[in-house]
């Protein structure tokens, strides 16, 4: 077999057919298998001689793909789902076939230009200044890590010294990726500030900590992380109050909008984000609530020069791409080689226009409000936290861990829905995370009924 010529056209057409089918249909929710079950049905797929195109495609279509949940199913309401537009999903195929290197302007100027216009739309929604810019990275985890690394470098450069320990201010509901970045990757301490009754980090609570902390503790802080749409509860922190404290203390102000940043496009909730325009760095995952396929996180910096100083890799073989004045996406995060992962999002945005995005986000918010009304009206379930966005966290009155687990498994086994248990303040409960414009209130009603 030859790697480059054999049956290229036949293979491409067969794969395109599979893609077209997938784009055209409402995919089933599908199911999870154990490694033993998969070995039993799929067998050993990697062999000396190769199993051939027909067999590999058969395995994918009939064995492997059905063993992967469809994240864009309208009743996939766990974690934070995704719901790529058809345009974005289709363009993703093209990105894979195009061999565009989107790490440098020299190699990928056209792709980088388009990605930057998509980033600019987000920067404008947030109210960031004209110089703001950044890069699409793999996900919120790398986005948060890259921003915090830039924040620490910028602070150290500005101060001209470093404390014995660095620290960052956050709260319990801050996403696990931020704690992981700080503690496991960067070896930075976490200053955990208690959240308010909805788990929000507030400027007032940080001020209380400031009033009782030592000089050493205060000097160790280089940044505060606010969340615009917490993952478990979907609430927006007190961005303006936190921005005030950050400004007074000379801290970097990072806003994690991996899930909730998309709400910036929705006039009905835009007020909640007051203060985001003061962020030094900001992330939003288009693969969550902005209808792009995995994996895609928009990372923006107020002053990209500071990010470049922290992230540019230097080596003789990179000199040709390190050209003054050229926008190299690699320079703004922890990465070098990168696929043009912002292009599927850009294509869909260019095709449909930004108003379609506003409409789609508003639709999910409206369904979440209707779902909340259903919960309020029912006796067997109880809302636990007043929602800001499109996450509803609630309990089934009287249920314990095992009840939720059995119910959740039954829903998935029946191919009806994927709704997992979670915990709030130590107690088991469940939640709906609604980011799919195809999710309707009837879907939510059916699931609530299944809990009776
Ligand atoms: C999902 C999420 C992340 C992590 O993003 P990934 O794309 O999964 O890496 C970070 N922060 C928040 C608030 C999130 O919801």
PDB file of C-alpha atoms in Angstrom, residues 13 138 150 153 162 187 223 241 300-301 309 312 368 404:
ATOM      1  CA  UNK A  13     -15.749  10.283  -1.194  1.00  0.00           C
ATOM      2  CA  UNK A 138      -7.244  23.840  22.386  1.00  0.00           C
ATOM      3  CA  UNK A 150       1.546  35.645  30.883  1.00  0.00           C
ATOM      4  CA  UNK A 153       5.649  37.022  33.695  1.00  0.00           C
ATOM      5  CA  UNK A 162       9.589  37.904  42.702  1.00  0.00           C
ATOM      6  CA  UNK A 187       3.543  25.711  41.426  1.00  0.00           C
ATOM      7  CA  UNK A 223      -3.697  37.889  39.637  1.00  0.00           C
ATOM      8  CA  UNK A 241     -16.223  44.774  41.903  1.00  0.00           C
ATOM      9  CA  UNK A 300      -7.686  37.312  24.298  1.00  0.00           C
ATOM     10  CA  UNK A 301      -5.252  39.692  25.936  1.00  0.00           C
ATOM     11  CA  UNK A 309       6.955  38.431  25.902  1.00  0.00           C
ATOM     12  CA  UNK A 312       7.399  33.457  22.214  1.00  0.00           C
ATOM     13  CA  UNK A 368     -33.492  27.598  30.210  1.00  0.00           C
ATOM     14  CA  UNK A 404     -29.563   9.653  40.851  1.00  0.00           C
TER      15      UNK A 404
END
